[in-house]
PDB file of C-alpha atoms and ligand atoms in Angstrom:
ATOM      1  CA  UNK A   1     124.075  83.480  85.581  1.00 55.00           C
ATOM      2  CA  UNK A   2     124.110  88.054  84.195  1.00 66.00           C
ATOM      3  CA  UNK A   3     123.411  88.110  80.673  1.00 87.00           C
ATOM      4  CA  UNK A   4     126.444  90.697  80.334  1.00 93.00           C
ATOM      5  CA  UNK A   5     124.777  91.916  76.459  1.00 95.00           C
ATOM      6  CA  UNK A   6     120.734  92.152  78.257  1.00 97.00           C
ATOM      7  CA  UNK A   7     122.137  94.118  81.254  1.00 97.00           C
ATOM      8  CA  UNK A   8     124.056  96.598  78.869  1.00 97.00           C
ATOM      9  CA  UNK A   9     120.752  97.119  76.643  1.00 97.00           C
ATOM     10  CA  UNK A  10     118.571  97.601  80.501  1.00 98.00           C
ATOM     11  CA  UNK A  11     121.315 100.533  81.082  1.00 98.00           C
ATOM     12  CA  UNK A  12     121.178 101.608  77.959  1.00 98.00           C
ATOM     13  CA  UNK A  13     117.496 101.703  77.384  1.00 98.00           C
ATOM     14  CA  UNK A  14     117.719 104.047  80.553  1.00 98.00           C
ATOM     15  CA  UNK A  15     120.219 106.393  79.801  1.00 98.00           C
ATOM     16  CA  UNK A  16     118.668 106.921  76.601  1.00 98.00           C
ATOM     17  CA  UNK A  17     115.360 107.713  78.687  1.00 98.00           C
ATOM     18  CA  UNK A  18     117.724 110.553  80.557  1.00 97.00           C
ATOM     19  CA  UNK A  19     118.019 108.579  83.993  1.00 98.00           C
ATOM     20  CA  UNK A  20     121.204 109.181  85.267  1.00 96.00           C
ATOM     21  CA  UNK A  21     121.274 106.306  87.747  1.00 97.00           C
ATOM     22  CA  UNK A  22     121.311 103.815  85.386  1.00 98.00           C
ATOM     23  CA  UNK A  23     123.960 101.494  85.978  1.00 98.00           C
ATOM     24  CA  UNK A  24     123.419 101.581  89.611  1.00 98.00           C
ATOM     25  CA  UNK A  25     119.165 101.158  89.355  1.00 98.00           C
ATOM     26  CA  UNK A  26     119.791  98.412  86.424  1.00 98.00           C
ATOM     27  CA  UNK A  27     122.176  96.286  89.122  1.00 98.00           C
ATOM     28  CA  UNK A  28     120.000  96.469  91.715  1.00 98.00           C
ATOM     29  CA  UNK A  29     116.656  95.323  89.610  1.00 98.00           C
ATOM     30  CA  UNK A  30     118.970  92.602  88.055  1.00 97.00           C
ATOM     31  CA  UNK A  31     120.285  91.565  91.819  1.00 96.00           C
ATOM     32  CA  UNK A  32     116.477  91.598  93.159  1.00 95.00           C
ATOM     33  CA  UNK A  33     115.249  89.307  90.035  1.00 94.00           C
ATOM     34  CA  UNK A  34     118.171  87.708  88.785  1.00 91.00           C
ATOM     35  CA  UNK A  35     116.615  84.961  86.696  1.00 88.00           C
ATOM     36  CA  UNK A  36     113.014  86.632  85.555  1.00 94.00           C
ATOM     37  CA  UNK A  37     114.367  88.214  82.286  1.00 95.00           C
ATOM     38  CA  UNK A  38     111.038  89.397  81.523  1.00 96.00           C
ATOM     39  CA  UNK A  39     110.034  90.942  85.229  1.00 97.00           C
ATOM     40  CA  UNK A  40     113.638  92.538  84.332  1.00 97.00           C
ATOM     41  CA  UNK A  41     112.385  94.137  81.204  1.00 97.00           C
ATOM     42  CA  UNK A  42     109.669  95.084  82.563  1.00 98.00           C
ATOM     43  CA  UNK A  43     110.449  96.943  85.627  1.00 98.00           C
ATOM     44  CA  UNK A  44     113.726  98.198  83.182  1.00 98.00           C
ATOM     45  CA  UNK A  45     110.947 100.390  80.955  1.00 98.00           C
ATOM     46  CA  UNK A  46     108.774 101.332  83.972  1.00 98.00           C
ATOM     47  CA  UNK A  47     111.814 102.960  85.506  1.00 98.00           C
ATOM     48  CA  UNK A  48     112.871 104.658  82.044  1.00 98.00           C
ATOM     49  CA  UNK A  49     109.745 106.109  82.256  1.00 98.00           C
ATOM     50  CA  UNK A  50     110.901 107.895  85.845  1.00 98.00           C
ATOM     51  CA  UNK A  51     108.583 105.664  87.715  1.00 98.00           C
ATOM     52  CA  UNK A  52     110.838 105.463  91.289  1.00 98.00           C
ATOM     53  CA  UNK A  53     113.560 102.691  92.135  1.00 98.00           C
ATOM     54  CA  UNK A  54     112.111 102.135  95.474  1.00 98.00           C
ATOM     55  CA  UNK A  55     108.421 101.667  94.721  1.00 98.00           C
ATOM     56  CA  UNK A  56     109.726  98.818  91.748  1.00 98.00           C
ATOM     57  CA  UNK A  57     112.080  96.813  94.559  1.00 98.00           C
ATOM     58  CA  UNK A  58     109.293  96.903  97.197  1.00 98.00           C
ATOM     59  CA  UNK A  59     111.938  97.679  99.478  1.00 98.00           C
ATOM     60  CA  UNK A  60     114.477 100.188 100.407  1.00 98.00           C
ATOM     61  CA  UNK A  61     117.646 101.161 103.941  1.00 98.00           C
ATOM     62  CA  UNK A  62     116.896 103.379 105.829  1.00 98.00           C
ATOM     63  CA  UNK A  63     119.795 104.045 108.880  1.00 98.00           C
ATOM     64  CA  UNK A  64     120.859 100.931 107.705  1.00 98.00           C
ATOM     65  CA  UNK A  65     117.692  99.084 108.195  1.00 98.00           C
ATOM     66  CA  UNK A  66     115.186  97.367 105.837  1.00 98.00           C
ATOM     67  CA  UNK A  67     111.541  99.630 104.959  1.00 98.00           C
ATOM     68  CA  UNK A  68     109.083  97.972 102.554  1.00 98.00           C
ATOM     69  CA  UNK A  69     107.744 100.997 100.906  1.00 98.00           C
ATOM     70  CA  UNK A  70     105.235 101.629  97.685  1.00 98.00           C
ATOM     71  CA  UNK A  71     103.149 104.420  96.252  1.00 98.00           C
ATOM     72  CA  UNK A  72     101.605 105.150 100.095  1.00 98.00           C
ATOM     73  CA  UNK A  73     104.680 106.143 101.861  1.00 98.00           C
ATOM     74  CA  UNK A  74     107.154 108.654 101.046  1.00 98.00           C
ATOM     75  CA  UNK A  75     110.272 106.880 100.174  1.00 98.00           C
ATOM     76  CA  UNK A  76     113.275 107.285 102.893  1.00 98.00           C
ATOM     77  CA  UNK A  77     115.591 109.779 101.981  1.00 98.00           C
ATOM     78  CA  UNK A  78     119.521 109.511 103.278  1.00 97.00           C
ATOM     79  CA  UNK A  79     118.805 113.476 104.649  1.00 97.00           C
ATOM     80  CA  UNK A  80     116.756 112.741 106.992  1.00 98.00           C
ATOM     81  CA  UNK A  81     119.215 109.926 108.884  1.00 98.00           C
ATOM     82  CA  UNK A  82     119.611 113.226 110.661  1.00 98.00           C
ATOM     83  CA  UNK A  83     117.057 113.516 112.733  1.00 98.00           C
ATOM     84  CA  UNK A  84     117.950 109.444 114.001  1.00 98.00           C
ATOM     85  CA  UNK A  85     121.557 111.086 114.864  1.00 98.00           C
ATOM     86  CA  UNK A  86     119.637 114.053 116.550  1.00 98.00           C
ATOM     87  CA  UNK A  87     117.452 112.125 118.834  1.00 98.00           C
ATOM     88  CA  UNK A  88     120.036 109.892 119.669  1.00 98.00           C
ATOM     89  CA  UNK A  89     122.542 113.113 120.945  1.00 98.00           C
ATOM     90  CA  UNK A  90     119.205 114.259 122.990  1.00 98.00           C
ATOM     91  CA  UNK A  91     118.900 111.079 124.843  1.00 98.00           C
ATOM     92  CA  UNK A  92     122.179 111.137 125.234  1.00 98.00           C
ATOM     93  CA  UNK A  93     123.925 113.798 126.557  1.00 98.00           C
ATOM     94  CA  UNK A  94     120.466 114.227 128.895  1.00 98.00           C
ATOM     95  CA  UNK A  95     120.744 110.768 130.097  1.00 97.00           C
ATOM     96  CA  UNK A  96     117.426 110.242 129.500  1.00 98.00           C
ATOM     97  CA  UNK A  97     116.805 106.477 130.925  1.00 96.00           C
ATOM     98  CA  UNK A  98     113.314 105.645 129.723  1.00 97.00           C
ATOM     99  CA  UNK A  99     112.366 108.635 126.791  1.00 98.00           C
ATOM    100  CA  UNK A 100     108.816 108.662 125.627  1.00 98.00           C
ATOM    101  CA  UNK A 101     109.166 109.632 122.025  1.00 99.00           C
ATOM    102  CA  UNK A 102     106.373 110.366 118.802  1.00 98.00           C
ATOM    103  CA  UNK A 103     107.303 110.697 115.607  1.00 99.00           C
ATOM    104  CA  UNK A 104     103.991 112.545 113.871  1.00 98.00           C
ATOM    105  CA  UNK A 105     103.499 111.929 109.855  1.00 98.00           C
ATOM    106  CA  UNK A 106     104.995 108.605 110.605  1.00 98.00           C
ATOM    107  CA  UNK A 107     104.551 107.391 106.992  1.00 98.00           C
ATOM    108  CA  UNK A 108     106.752 103.613 106.032  1.00 98.00           C
ATOM    109  CA  UNK A 109     107.518 104.624 109.926  1.00 98.00           C
ATOM    110  CA  UNK A 110     111.124 104.391 109.335  1.00 99.00           C
ATOM    111  CA  UNK A 111     112.056 107.447 111.569  1.00 99.00           C
ATOM    112  CA  UNK A 112     110.134 105.948 114.944  1.00 99.00           C
ATOM    113  CA  UNK A 113     111.492 101.814 113.667  1.00 99.00           C
ATOM    114  CA  UNK A 114     114.935 103.352 113.422  1.00 99.00           C
ATOM    115  CA  UNK A 115     114.864 105.043 116.964  1.00 99.00           C
ATOM    116  CA  UNK A 116     113.194 102.133 118.596  1.00 98.00           C
ATOM    117  CA  UNK A 117     116.509 100.141 117.111  1.00 98.00           C
ATOM    118  CA  UNK A 118     118.544 102.618 118.051  1.00 98.00           C
ATOM    119  CA  UNK A 119     117.065 103.486 121.646  1.00 98.00           C
ATOM    120  CA  UNK A 120     115.327 100.156 122.770  1.00 98.00           C
ATOM    121  CA  UNK A 121     114.573 101.378 125.989  1.00 98.00           C
ATOM    122  CA  UNK A 122     112.468 104.408 124.281  1.00 98.00           C
ATOM    123  CA  UNK A 123     108.764 103.985 124.149  1.00 98.00           C
ATOM    124  CA  UNK A 124     108.044 104.852 120.763  1.00 98.00           C
ATOM    125  CA  UNK A 125     103.978 106.083 119.382  1.00 98.00           C
ATOM    126  CA  UNK A 126     104.727 106.298 115.416  1.00 98.00           C
ATOM    127  CA  UNK A 127     101.139 108.558 114.302  1.00 98.00           C
ATOM    128  CA  UNK A 128     100.062 108.765 110.928  1.00 98.00           C
ATOM    129  CA  UNK A 129      97.245 109.629 109.009  1.00 98.00           C
ATOM    130  CA  UNK A 130      96.745 107.311 105.938  1.00 98.00           C
ATOM    131  CA  UNK A 131      95.207 104.291 106.644  1.00 98.00           C
ATOM    132  CA  UNK A 132      96.707 102.585 103.718  1.00 98.00           C
ATOM    133  CA  UNK A 133     101.124 104.063 105.066  1.00 98.00           C
ATOM    134  CA  UNK A 134      99.700 102.381 108.572  1.00 98.00           C
ATOM    135  CA  UNK A 135      99.827  98.757 107.021  1.00 98.00           C
ATOM    136  CA  UNK A 136     103.246 100.063 105.490  1.00 98.00           C
ATOM    137  CA  UNK A 137     104.363 100.443 109.335  1.00 98.00           C
ATOM    138  CA  UNK A 138     102.969  97.470 110.892  1.00 98.00           C
ATOM    139  CA  UNK A 139     105.014  95.571 108.159  1.00 98.00           C
ATOM    140  CA  UNK A 140     107.760  97.426 108.904  1.00 99.00           C
ATOM    141  CA  UNK A 141     107.916  96.874 112.836  1.00 99.00           C
ATOM    142  CA  UNK A 142     107.557  93.158 112.046  1.00 98.00           C
ATOM    143  CA  UNK A 143     109.947  93.485 109.688  1.00 98.00           C
ATOM    144  CA  UNK A 144     112.316  94.827 111.806  1.00 99.00           C
ATOM    145  CA  UNK A 145     111.297  93.342 114.869  1.00 98.00           C
ATOM    146  CA  UNK A 146     110.530  96.954 116.280  1.00 98.00           C
ATOM    147  CA  UNK A 147     107.770  97.101 118.787  1.00 98.00           C
ATOM    148  CA  UNK A 148     106.451 100.348 118.527  1.00 98.00           C
ATOM    149  CA  UNK A 149     102.561 101.544 119.375  1.00 98.00           C
ATOM    150  CA  UNK A 150     100.615 102.240 116.009  1.00 98.00           C
ATOM    151  CA  UNK A 151      98.567 105.175 115.839  1.00 98.00           C
ATOM    152  CA  UNK A 152      95.705 105.936 112.945  1.00 98.00           C
ATOM    153  CA  UNK A 153      95.290 109.570 113.675  1.00 98.00           C
ATOM    154  CA  UNK A 154      95.729 113.084 112.320  1.00 98.00           C
ATOM    155  CA  UNK A 155      98.109 115.180 113.874  1.00 98.00           C
ATOM    156  CA  UNK A 156      96.489 118.117 113.231  1.00 98.00           C
ATOM    157  CA  UNK A 157      93.182 117.402 115.173  1.00 97.00           C
ATOM    158  CA  UNK A 158      93.245 118.546 118.569  1.00 94.00           C
ATOM    159  CA  UNK A 159      91.986 115.056 120.057  1.00 96.00           C
ATOM    160  CA  UNK A 160      95.292 113.558 118.847  1.00 98.00           C
ATOM    161  CA  UNK A 161      98.056 114.063 120.857  1.00 96.00           C
ATOM    162  CA  UNK A 162      95.395 113.555 124.185  1.00 95.00           C
ATOM    163  CA  UNK A 163      95.599 109.664 122.930  1.00 97.00           C
ATOM    164  CA  UNK A 164      99.081 109.907 124.100  1.00 98.00           C
ATOM    165  CA  UNK A 165     101.253 109.880 127.287  1.00 98.00           C
ATOM    166  CA  UNK A 166     103.641 113.040 128.163  1.00 98.00           C
ATOM    167  CA  UNK A 167     106.137 113.133 125.806  1.00 98.00           C
ATOM    168  CA  UNK A 168     110.051 113.556 126.290  1.00 98.00           C
ATOM    169  CA  UNK A 169     110.699 114.201 122.356  1.00 98.00           C
ATOM    170  CA  UNK A 170     108.736 115.032 119.437  1.00 98.00           C
ATOM    171  CA  UNK A 171     109.916 114.283 116.422  1.00 98.00           C
ATOM    172  CA  UNK A 172     108.088 115.380 113.175  1.00 98.00           C
ATOM    173  CA  UNK A 173     108.938 114.981 109.360  1.00 98.00           C
ATOM    174  CA  UNK A 174     106.030 116.764 107.734  1.00 98.00           C
ATOM    175  CA  UNK A 175     104.852 117.617 104.704  1.00 98.00           C
ATOM    176  CA  UNK A 176     106.378 120.724 103.802  1.00 98.00           C
ATOM    177  CA  UNK A 177     106.678 121.511  99.964  1.00 98.00           C
ATOM    178  CA  UNK A 178     105.451 124.645  98.757  1.00 98.00           C
ATOM    179  CA  UNK A 179     102.706 124.875  96.080  1.00 98.00           C
ATOM    180  CA  UNK A 180     105.525 126.487  93.602  1.00 98.00           C
ATOM    181  CA  UNK A 181     107.447 123.017  94.890  1.00 98.00           C
ATOM    182  CA  UNK A 182     104.759 120.867  93.857  1.00 98.00           C
ATOM    183  CA  UNK A 183     103.857 122.853  90.359  1.00 98.00           C
ATOM    184  CA  UNK A 184     107.643 121.821  89.301  1.00 98.00           C
ATOM    185  CA  UNK A 185     108.238 118.127  90.928  1.00 98.00           C
ATOM    186  CA  UNK A 186     111.201 115.719  89.463  1.00 97.00           C
ATOM    187  CA  UNK A 187     109.157 113.182  87.577  1.00 97.00           C
ATOM    188  CA  UNK A 188     110.035 110.392  90.215  1.00 98.00           C
ATOM    189  CA  UNK A 189     108.431 112.391  93.001  1.00 98.00           C
ATOM    190  CA  UNK A 190     105.045 113.140  91.572  1.00 98.00           C
ATOM    191  CA  UNK A 191     104.540 109.293  92.014  1.00 98.00           C
ATOM    192  CA  UNK A 192     104.640 109.858  95.860  1.00 98.00           C
ATOM    193  CA  UNK A 193     101.867 110.605  97.693  1.00 98.00           C
ATOM    194  CA  UNK A 194     101.106 114.186  97.935  1.00 98.00           C
ATOM    195  CA  UNK A 195      99.580 114.047 101.046  1.00 98.00           C
ATOM    196  CA  UNK A 196     102.936 113.278 102.707  1.00 98.00           C
ATOM    197  CA  UNK A 197     104.910 116.594 100.356  1.00 98.00           C
ATOM    198  CA  UNK A 198     102.585 118.900  99.930  1.00 98.00           C
ATOM    199  CA  UNK A 199     102.494 121.135 102.949  1.00 98.00           C
ATOM    200  CA  UNK A 200     100.067 124.325 102.259  1.00 98.00           C
ATOM    201  CA  UNK A 201     100.724 127.696 100.148  1.00 97.00           C
ATOM    202  CA  UNK A 202     104.199 128.506 102.064  1.00 98.00           C
ATOM    203  CA  UNK A 203     104.923 124.871 102.868  1.00 98.00           C
ATOM    204  CA  UNK A 204     104.491 125.719 106.265  1.00 98.00           C
ATOM    205  CA  UNK A 205     101.306 124.548 107.779  1.00 98.00           C
ATOM    206  CA  UNK A 206     102.310 121.801 109.478  1.00 98.00           C
ATOM    207  CA  UNK A 207     104.994 123.448 111.396  1.00 98.00           C
ATOM    208  CA  UNK A 208     102.382 126.149 112.428  1.00 98.00           C
ATOM    209  CA  UNK A 209      99.679 124.038 113.658  1.00 98.00           C
ATOM    210  CA  UNK A 210     101.977 121.041 115.102  1.00 98.00           C
ATOM    211  CA  UNK A 211     104.036 123.067 117.391  1.00 98.00           C
ATOM    212  CA  UNK A 212     100.814 125.055 118.943  1.00 97.00           C
ATOM    213  CA  UNK A 213      98.622 121.876 118.916  1.00 97.00           C
ATOM    214  CA  UNK A 214     101.481 119.136 120.253  1.00 98.00           C
ATOM    215  CA  UNK A 215     104.155 121.587 123.033  1.00 96.00           C
ATOM    216  CA  UNK A 216     101.124 120.844 125.220  1.00 95.00           C
ATOM    217  CA  UNK A 217     101.882 117.289 125.235  1.00 97.00           C
ATOM    218  CA  UNK A 218     105.824 117.745 125.880  1.00 98.00           C
ATOM    219  CA  UNK A 219     107.238 117.485 129.346  1.00 97.00           C
ATOM    220  CA  UNK A 220     109.194 120.529 130.485  1.00 95.00           C
ATOM    221  CA  UNK A 221     112.359 120.972 128.325  1.00 96.00           C
ATOM    222  CA  UNK A 222     110.889 118.368 126.459  1.00 98.00           C
ATOM    223  CA  UNK A 223     112.513 118.147 122.783  1.00 98.00           C
ATOM    224  CA  UNK A 224     110.346 119.340 119.221  1.00 98.00           C
ATOM    225  CA  UNK A 225     112.739 118.309 116.402  1.00 98.00           C
ATOM    226  CA  UNK A 226     111.752 118.798 112.512  1.00 99.00           C
ATOM    227  CA  UNK A 227     112.681 118.046 109.837  1.00 98.00           C
ATOM    228  CA  UNK A 228     112.745 121.001 107.102  1.00 98.00           C
ATOM    229  CA  UNK A 229     112.440 122.233 103.259  1.00 97.00           C
ATOM    230  CA  UNK A 230     115.667 123.330 101.976  1.00 97.00           C
ATOM    231  CA  UNK A 231     115.287 127.358 102.917  1.00 97.00           C
ATOM    232  CA  UNK A 232     112.558 127.184 105.633  1.00 98.00           C
ATOM    233  CA  UNK A 233     114.486 127.346 108.698  1.00 98.00           C
ATOM    234  CA  UNK A 234     113.674 130.632 109.998  1.00 98.00           C
ATOM    235  CA  UNK A 235     110.309 130.665 109.274  1.00 98.00           C
ATOM    236  CA  UNK A 236     110.388 127.687 111.402  1.00 98.00           C
ATOM    237  CA  UNK A 237     112.606 129.521 114.194  1.00 98.00           C
ATOM    238  CA  UNK A 238     109.761 132.281 114.059  1.00 98.00           C
ATOM    239  CA  UNK A 239     107.170 130.340 114.847  1.00 98.00           C
ATOM    240  CA  UNK A 240     108.730 128.179 117.479  1.00 98.00           C
ATOM    241  CA  UNK A 241     109.853 131.203 119.246  1.00 97.00           C
ATOM    242  CA  UNK A 242     106.468 132.632 118.649  1.00 97.00           C
ATOM    243  CA  UNK A 243     105.599 129.470 120.558  1.00 97.00           C
ATOM    244  CA  UNK A 244     108.211 130.368 123.720  1.00 96.00           C
ATOM    245  CA  UNK A 245     110.439 127.654 122.812  1.00 98.00           C
ATOM    246  CA  UNK A 246     114.135 127.660 123.823  1.00 97.00           C
ATOM    247  CA  UNK A 247     117.465 126.515 122.629  1.00 98.00           C
ATOM    248  CA  UNK A 248     116.466 126.862 118.948  1.00 98.00           C
ATOM    249  CA  UNK A 249     119.384 124.148 117.315  1.00 98.00           C
ATOM    250  CA  UNK A 250     119.948 123.720 113.637  1.00 98.00           C
ATOM    251  CA  UNK A 251     122.164 120.950 111.536  1.00 98.00           C
ATOM    252  CA  UNK A 252     122.632 120.481 108.378  1.00 98.00           C
ATOM    253  CA  UNK A 253     122.494 117.501 105.900  1.00 97.00           C
ATOM    254  CA  UNK A 254     125.428 115.376 103.991  1.00 93.00           C
ATOM    255  CA  UNK A 255     124.838 118.213 101.313  1.00 95.00           C
ATOM    256  CA  UNK A 256     125.160 121.197 104.007  1.00 97.00           C
ATOM    257  CA  UNK A 257     121.766 121.990 103.940  1.00 98.00           C
ATOM    258  CA  UNK A 258     120.145 122.938 107.177  1.00 98.00           C
ATOM    259  CA  UNK A 259     117.672 119.777 107.668  1.00 98.00           C
ATOM    260  CA  UNK A 260     116.817 120.277 111.478  1.00 98.00           C
ATOM    261  CA  UNK A 261     115.313 122.909 113.506  1.00 98.00           C
ATOM    262  CA  UNK A 262     115.039 121.533 117.261  1.00 98.00           C
ATOM    263  CA  UNK A 263     114.109 123.640 120.302  1.00 98.00           C
ATOM    264  CA  UNK A 264     112.816 122.718 123.272  1.00 98.00           C
ATOM    265  CA  UNK A 265     109.703 123.598 125.740  1.00 96.00           C
ATOM    266  CA  UNK A 266     110.335 126.209 128.752  1.00 85.00           C
ATOM    267  CA  UNK A 267     108.471 125.655 132.009  1.00 76.00           C
ATOM    268  CA  UNK A 268     105.796 128.454 131.467  1.00 62.00           C
ATOM    269  CA  UNK A 269     103.371 128.305 127.831  1.00 55.00           C
TER     270      UNK A 269
HETATM  271  N1  LIG B 301     112.362 115.924 100.885  1.00 90.66           N
HETATM  272  C1  LIG B 301     111.584 115.658 100.459  1.00 90.66           C
HETATM  273  C2  LIG B 301     111.771 116.211  98.873  1.00 90.66           C
HETATM  274  O1  LIG B 301     112.134 116.659  99.210  1.00 90.66           O
HETATM  275  C3  LIG B 301     110.228 116.338 100.821  1.00 90.66           C
HETATM  276  C4  LIG B 301     109.224 115.492 102.146  1.00 90.66           C
HETATM  277  C5  LIG B 301     108.453 116.182 102.875  1.00 90.66           C
HETATM  278  O2  LIG B 301     107.678 117.193 103.082  1.00 90.66           O
HETATM  279  N2  LIG B 301     108.831 115.820 104.299  1.00 90.66           N
HETATM  280  O3  LIG B 301     110.924 115.689  97.800  1.00 90.66           O
END
């Protein structure tokens, strides 16, 4: 039984603290903890301090699949679903029968696991440096019955690429925020791991290093699909061009921001 007065109080508490999505967030908390007034109140108070709803609920949806989340992993963003669409397109248009796909900087595992669910005949590798994130990827693979290969390793270390087979597709949503962006984060984002956010002074460290380190792991005409930050696509195009990639394609997210930069590897490197 929803206590309407208590519900209103919770919404007001969040609103008074500047939470724009107060009604939605309160509803989510009430749905997950229907009979526990004390618990609800403590979560509402925490949310009012700017703590992310997703961490409070412990689970969030990505491409229609459930994913466990905690402070050790970036919260899956709706914008990142664009990567899934792009990879599904690549596999279909190129008639790939058993693509080998690597998800670098896997985090919660949402990209790699979703790709395995959507393309069951693919062989998927999730590579992640954080041991605590690896635990979450394992949980999410079980939760979604996704048979993927999980590797605890640094994607910036040259030995890591050698541990994987030849790849048809590399997807990567790396940390890409600049130092300036790190200094002015939205309150909610300050609770997310900086390891998953900070991409070096200009935000481009991972694009530079991943492109040059991993291009040799791609098969000829293999695809590299990056998520990128707002306004970074020009720099990433340059990096890909310098590494001789061709067929550079830009795609936009739901907010009409260029969010993915995709390119193919040529025969000669
Ligand atoms: N999209 C995230 C944000 O805007 C950044 C994630 C990332 O660096 N990959 O907070």
